[in-house]
PDB file of C-alpha atoms (C1' of nucleotides) in Angstrom:
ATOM      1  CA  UNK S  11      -9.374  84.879  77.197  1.00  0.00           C
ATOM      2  CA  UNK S  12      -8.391  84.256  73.673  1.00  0.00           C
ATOM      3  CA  UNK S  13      -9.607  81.406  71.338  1.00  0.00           C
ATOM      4  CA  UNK S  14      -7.839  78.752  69.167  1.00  0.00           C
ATOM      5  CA  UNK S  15      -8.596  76.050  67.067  1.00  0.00           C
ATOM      6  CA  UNK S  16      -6.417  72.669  67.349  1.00  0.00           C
ATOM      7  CA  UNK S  17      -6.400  69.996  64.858  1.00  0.00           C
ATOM      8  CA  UNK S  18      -6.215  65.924  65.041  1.00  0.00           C
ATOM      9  CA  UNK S  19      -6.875  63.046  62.949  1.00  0.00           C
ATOM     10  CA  UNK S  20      -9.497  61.179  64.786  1.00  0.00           C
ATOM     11  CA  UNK S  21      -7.943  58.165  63.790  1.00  0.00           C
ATOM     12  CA  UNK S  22      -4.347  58.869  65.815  1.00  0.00           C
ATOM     13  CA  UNK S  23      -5.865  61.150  68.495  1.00  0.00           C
ATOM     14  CA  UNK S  24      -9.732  61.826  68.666  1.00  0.00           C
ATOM     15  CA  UNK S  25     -11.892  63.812  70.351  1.00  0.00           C
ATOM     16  CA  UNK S  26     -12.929  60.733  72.595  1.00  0.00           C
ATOM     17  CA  UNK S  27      -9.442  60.139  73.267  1.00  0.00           C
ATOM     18  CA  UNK S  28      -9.006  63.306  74.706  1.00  0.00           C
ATOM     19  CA  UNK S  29     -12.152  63.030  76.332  1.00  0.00           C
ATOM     20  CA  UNK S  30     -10.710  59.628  78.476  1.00  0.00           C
ATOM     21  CA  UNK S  31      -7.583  61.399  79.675  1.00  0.00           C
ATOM     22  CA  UNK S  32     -10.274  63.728  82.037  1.00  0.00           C
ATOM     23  CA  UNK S  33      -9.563  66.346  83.428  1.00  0.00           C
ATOM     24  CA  UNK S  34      -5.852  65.666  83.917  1.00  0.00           C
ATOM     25  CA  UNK S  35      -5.943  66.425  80.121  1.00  0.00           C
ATOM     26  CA  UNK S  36      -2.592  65.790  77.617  1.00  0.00           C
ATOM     27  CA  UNK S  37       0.280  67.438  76.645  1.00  0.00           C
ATOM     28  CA  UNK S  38      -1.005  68.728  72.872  1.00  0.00           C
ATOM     29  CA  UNK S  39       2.326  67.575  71.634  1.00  0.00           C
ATOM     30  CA  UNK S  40       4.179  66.425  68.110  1.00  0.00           C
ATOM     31  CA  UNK S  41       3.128  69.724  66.661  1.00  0.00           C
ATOM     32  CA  UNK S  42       6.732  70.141  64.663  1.00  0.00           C
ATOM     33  CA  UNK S  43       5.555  73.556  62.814  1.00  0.00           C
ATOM     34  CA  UNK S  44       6.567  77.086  63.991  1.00  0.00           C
ATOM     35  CA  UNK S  45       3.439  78.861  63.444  1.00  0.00           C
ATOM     36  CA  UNK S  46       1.658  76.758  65.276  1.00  0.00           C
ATOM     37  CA  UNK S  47       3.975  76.198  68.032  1.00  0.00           C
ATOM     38  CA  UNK S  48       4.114  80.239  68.244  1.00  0.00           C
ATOM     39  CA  UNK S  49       0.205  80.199  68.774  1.00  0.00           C
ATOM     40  CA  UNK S  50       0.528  77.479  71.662  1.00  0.00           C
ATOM     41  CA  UNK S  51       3.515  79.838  73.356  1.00  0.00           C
ATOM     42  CA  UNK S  52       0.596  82.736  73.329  1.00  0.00           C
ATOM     43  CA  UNK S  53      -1.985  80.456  75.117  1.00  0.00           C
ATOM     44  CA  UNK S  54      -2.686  81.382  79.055  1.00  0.00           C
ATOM     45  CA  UNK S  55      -4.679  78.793  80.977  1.00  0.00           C
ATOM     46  CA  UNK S  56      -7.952  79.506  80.739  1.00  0.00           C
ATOM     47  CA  UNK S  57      -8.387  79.915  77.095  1.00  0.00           C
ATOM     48  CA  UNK S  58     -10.139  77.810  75.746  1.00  0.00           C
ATOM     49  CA  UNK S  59     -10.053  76.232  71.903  1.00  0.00           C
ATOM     50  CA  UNK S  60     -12.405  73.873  69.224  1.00  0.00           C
ATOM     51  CA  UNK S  61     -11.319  70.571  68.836  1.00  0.00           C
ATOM     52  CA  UNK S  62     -11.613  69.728  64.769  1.00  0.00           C
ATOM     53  CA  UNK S  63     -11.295  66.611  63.273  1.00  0.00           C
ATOM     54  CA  UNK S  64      -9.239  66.508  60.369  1.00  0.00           C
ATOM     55  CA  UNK S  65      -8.680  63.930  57.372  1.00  0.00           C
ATOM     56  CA  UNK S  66     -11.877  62.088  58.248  1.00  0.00           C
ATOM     57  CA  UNK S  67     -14.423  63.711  59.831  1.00  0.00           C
ATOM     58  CA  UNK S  68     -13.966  67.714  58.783  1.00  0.00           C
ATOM     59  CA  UNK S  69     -15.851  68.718  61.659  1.00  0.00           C
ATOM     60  CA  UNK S  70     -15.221  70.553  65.571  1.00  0.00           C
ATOM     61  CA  UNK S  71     -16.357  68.339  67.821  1.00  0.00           C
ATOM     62  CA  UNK S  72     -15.990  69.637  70.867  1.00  0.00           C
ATOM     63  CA  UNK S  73     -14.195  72.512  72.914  1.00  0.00           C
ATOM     64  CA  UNK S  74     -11.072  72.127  74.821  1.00  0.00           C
ATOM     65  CA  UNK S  75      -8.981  74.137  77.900  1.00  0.00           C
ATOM     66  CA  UNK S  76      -5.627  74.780  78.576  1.00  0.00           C
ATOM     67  CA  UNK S  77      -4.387  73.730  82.096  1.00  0.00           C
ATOM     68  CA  UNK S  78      -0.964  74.260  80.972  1.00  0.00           C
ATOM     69  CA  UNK S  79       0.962  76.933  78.998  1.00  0.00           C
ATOM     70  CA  UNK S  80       3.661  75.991  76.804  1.00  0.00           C
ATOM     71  CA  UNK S  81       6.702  73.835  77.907  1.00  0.00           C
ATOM     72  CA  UNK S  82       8.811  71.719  76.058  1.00  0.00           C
ATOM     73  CA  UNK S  83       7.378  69.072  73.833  1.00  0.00           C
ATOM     74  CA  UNK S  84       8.124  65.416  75.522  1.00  0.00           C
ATOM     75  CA  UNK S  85       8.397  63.669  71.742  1.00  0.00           C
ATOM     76  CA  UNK S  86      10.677  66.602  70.695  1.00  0.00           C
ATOM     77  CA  UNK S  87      13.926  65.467  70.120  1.00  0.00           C
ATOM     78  CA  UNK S  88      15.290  68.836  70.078  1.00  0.00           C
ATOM     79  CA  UNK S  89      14.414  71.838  72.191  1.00  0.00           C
ATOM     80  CA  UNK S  90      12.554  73.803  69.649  1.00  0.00           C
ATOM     81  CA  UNK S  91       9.407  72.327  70.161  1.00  0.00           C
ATOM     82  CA  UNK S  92       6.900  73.664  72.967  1.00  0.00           C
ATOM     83  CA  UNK S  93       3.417  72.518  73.462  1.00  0.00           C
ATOM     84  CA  UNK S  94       0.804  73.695  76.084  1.00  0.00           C
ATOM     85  CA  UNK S  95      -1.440  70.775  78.006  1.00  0.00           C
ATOM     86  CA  UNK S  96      -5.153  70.557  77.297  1.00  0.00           C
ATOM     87  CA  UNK S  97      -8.301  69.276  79.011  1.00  0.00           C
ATOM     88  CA  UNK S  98     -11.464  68.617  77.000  1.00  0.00           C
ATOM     89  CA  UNK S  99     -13.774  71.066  78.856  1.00  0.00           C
ATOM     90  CA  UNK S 100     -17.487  69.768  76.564  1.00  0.00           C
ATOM     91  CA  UNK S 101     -18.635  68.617  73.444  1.00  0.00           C
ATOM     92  CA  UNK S 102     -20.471  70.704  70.871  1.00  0.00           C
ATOM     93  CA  UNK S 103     -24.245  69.982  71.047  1.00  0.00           C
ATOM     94  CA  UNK S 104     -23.981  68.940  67.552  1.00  0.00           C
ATOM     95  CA  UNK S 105     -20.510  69.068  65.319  1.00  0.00           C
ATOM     96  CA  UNK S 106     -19.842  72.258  62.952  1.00  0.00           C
ATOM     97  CA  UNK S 107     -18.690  70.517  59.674  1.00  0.00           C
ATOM     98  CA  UNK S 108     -16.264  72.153  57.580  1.00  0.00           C
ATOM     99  CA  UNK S 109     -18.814  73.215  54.910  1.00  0.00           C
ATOM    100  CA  UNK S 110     -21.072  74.433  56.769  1.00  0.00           C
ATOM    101  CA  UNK S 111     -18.041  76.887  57.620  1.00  0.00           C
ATOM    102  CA  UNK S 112     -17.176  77.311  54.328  1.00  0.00           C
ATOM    103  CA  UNK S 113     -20.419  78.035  53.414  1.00  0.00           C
ATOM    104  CA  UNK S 114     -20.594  81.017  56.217  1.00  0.00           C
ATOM    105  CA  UNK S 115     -19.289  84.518  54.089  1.00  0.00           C
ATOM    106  CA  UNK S 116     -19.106  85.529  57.768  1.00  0.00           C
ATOM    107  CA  UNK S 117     -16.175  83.094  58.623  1.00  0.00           C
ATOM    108  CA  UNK S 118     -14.689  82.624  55.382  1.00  0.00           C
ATOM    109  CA  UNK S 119     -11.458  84.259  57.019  1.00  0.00           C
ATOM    110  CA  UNK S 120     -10.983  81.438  59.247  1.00  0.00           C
ATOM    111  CA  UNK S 121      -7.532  80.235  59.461  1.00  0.00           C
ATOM    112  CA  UNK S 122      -8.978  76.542  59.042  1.00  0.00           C
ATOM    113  CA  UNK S 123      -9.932  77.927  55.764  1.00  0.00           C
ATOM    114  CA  UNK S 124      -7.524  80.053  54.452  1.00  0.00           C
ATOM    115  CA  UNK S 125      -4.726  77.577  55.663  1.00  0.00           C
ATOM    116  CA  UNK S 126      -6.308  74.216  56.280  1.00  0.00           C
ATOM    117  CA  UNK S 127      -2.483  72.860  56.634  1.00  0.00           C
ATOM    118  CA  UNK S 128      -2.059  75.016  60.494  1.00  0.00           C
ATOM    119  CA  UNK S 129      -2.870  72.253  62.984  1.00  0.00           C
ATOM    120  CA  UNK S 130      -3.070  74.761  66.047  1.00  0.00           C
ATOM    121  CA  UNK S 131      -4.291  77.925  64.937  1.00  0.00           C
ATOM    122  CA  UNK S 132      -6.235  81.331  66.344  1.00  0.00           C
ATOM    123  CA  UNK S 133     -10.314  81.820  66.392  1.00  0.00           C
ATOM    124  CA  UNK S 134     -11.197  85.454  66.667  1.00  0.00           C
ATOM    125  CA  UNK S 135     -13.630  86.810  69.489  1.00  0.00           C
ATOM    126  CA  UNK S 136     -16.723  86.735  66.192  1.00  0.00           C
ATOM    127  CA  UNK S 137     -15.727  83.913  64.345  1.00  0.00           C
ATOM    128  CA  UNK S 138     -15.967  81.809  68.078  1.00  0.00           C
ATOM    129  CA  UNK S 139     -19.292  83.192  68.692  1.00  0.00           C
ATOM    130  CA  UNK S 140     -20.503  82.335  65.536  1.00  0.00           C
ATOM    131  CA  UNK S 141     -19.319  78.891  65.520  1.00  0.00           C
ATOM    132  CA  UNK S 142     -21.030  78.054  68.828  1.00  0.00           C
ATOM    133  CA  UNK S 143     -24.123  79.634  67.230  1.00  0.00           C
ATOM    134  CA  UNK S 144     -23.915  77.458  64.354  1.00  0.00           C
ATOM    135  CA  UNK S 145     -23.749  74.500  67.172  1.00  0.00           C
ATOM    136  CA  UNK S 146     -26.671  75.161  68.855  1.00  0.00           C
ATOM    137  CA  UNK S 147     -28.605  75.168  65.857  1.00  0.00           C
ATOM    138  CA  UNK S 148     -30.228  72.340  64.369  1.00  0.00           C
ATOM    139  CA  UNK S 149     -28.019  71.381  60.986  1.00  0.00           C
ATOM    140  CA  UNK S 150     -30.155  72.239  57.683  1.00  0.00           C
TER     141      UNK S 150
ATOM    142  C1'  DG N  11      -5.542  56.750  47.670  1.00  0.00           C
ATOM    143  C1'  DC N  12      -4.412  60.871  45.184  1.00  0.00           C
ATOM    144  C1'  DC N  13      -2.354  65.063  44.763  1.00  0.00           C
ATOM    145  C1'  DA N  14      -2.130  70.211  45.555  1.00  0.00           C
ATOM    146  C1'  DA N  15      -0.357  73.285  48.760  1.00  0.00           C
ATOM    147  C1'  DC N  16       2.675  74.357  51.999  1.00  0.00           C
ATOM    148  C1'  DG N  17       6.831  74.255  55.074  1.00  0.00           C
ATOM    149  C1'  DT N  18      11.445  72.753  55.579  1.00  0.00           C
ATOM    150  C1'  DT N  19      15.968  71.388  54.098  1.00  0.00           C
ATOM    151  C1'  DG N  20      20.240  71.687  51.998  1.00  0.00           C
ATOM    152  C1'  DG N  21      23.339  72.464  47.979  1.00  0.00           C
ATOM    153  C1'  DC N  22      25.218  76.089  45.720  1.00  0.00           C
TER     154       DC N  22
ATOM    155  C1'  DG E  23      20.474  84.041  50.626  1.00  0.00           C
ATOM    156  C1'  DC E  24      18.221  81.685  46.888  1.00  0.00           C
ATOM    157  C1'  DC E  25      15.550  78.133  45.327  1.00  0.00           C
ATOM    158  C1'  DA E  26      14.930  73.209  43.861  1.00  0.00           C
ATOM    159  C1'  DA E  27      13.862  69.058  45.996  1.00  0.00           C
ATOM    160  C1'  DC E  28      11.653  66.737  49.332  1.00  0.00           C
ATOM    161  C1'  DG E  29       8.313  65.403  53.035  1.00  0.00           C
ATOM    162  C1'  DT E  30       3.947  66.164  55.177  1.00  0.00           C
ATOM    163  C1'  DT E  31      -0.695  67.542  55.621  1.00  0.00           C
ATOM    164  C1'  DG E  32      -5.374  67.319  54.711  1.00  0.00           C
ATOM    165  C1'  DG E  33      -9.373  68.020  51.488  1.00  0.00           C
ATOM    166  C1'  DC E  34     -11.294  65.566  48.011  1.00  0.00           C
TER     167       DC E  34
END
DNA sequence: GCCAACGTTGGC
DNA sequence: GCCAACGTTGGC
């Protein structure tokens, strides 16, 4: 099962937002960028991906499943845009802020921060490991 | 709230 | 097909 990382402003769509849809989940949808829709077209259900909170927040929150695999965005307005469906499987036992990331040599590659701008991007087999490590530590 | 970085658009 | 202009994102 492969790993991903998908992005929302807590404000518009949070973490406990996804949380109260259950386990019907949402459609992970308005994502209008190709890169990211190509990652969403790779997903199989199963895979599972963090949840980060962007704008306010810098943090992953919690981890997510997908219970569907891509199918046409219902905001699209055109049929370019795909998006898979997503659960919220648990949250993290404590959040994994952004500079604690940063401040990891050993994840410095991550796609969150070598292109903060990709709101659905992929978490290698390590760099998932790691950041559930990082999570079950106590924060410094 | 600002603005740098990036992706997309559209005129040529 | 190039690239300037524009819109959006997201860290600060």
């Amino acid at each position: 099962m492969a790993h991903w990382l998908f992005k929302s402003e807590p404000d518009v769509f949070g973490w406990d937002d996804l949380v109260a849809k259950g386990d019907a989940g949402s459609e992970w949808d308005g994502v209008r960028n190709y890169q990211a829709r190509n990652a969403m077209r790779d997903m199989v259900i199963g895979d599972t991906g963090f949840f980060y909170h962007s704008r306010s927040g810098l943090e992953i929150v919690g981890i997510v499943e997908v219970i569907a695999t891509a199918h046409p965005d219902s905001t699209a307005t055109d049929d370019r845009w795909d998006c898979v469906d997503v659960r919220a499987l648990r949250a993290l036992p404590r959040p994994v802020t952004l500079d604690e990331i940063k401040a990891d040599v050993r994840l410095a590659d991550m796609a969150l921060v070598k292109n903060p701008r990709l709101s659905v991007q992929p978490v290698t087999d390590l760099e998932w490991a790691l950041v559930l490590k990082l999570a079950e530590q106590p924060s410094t």
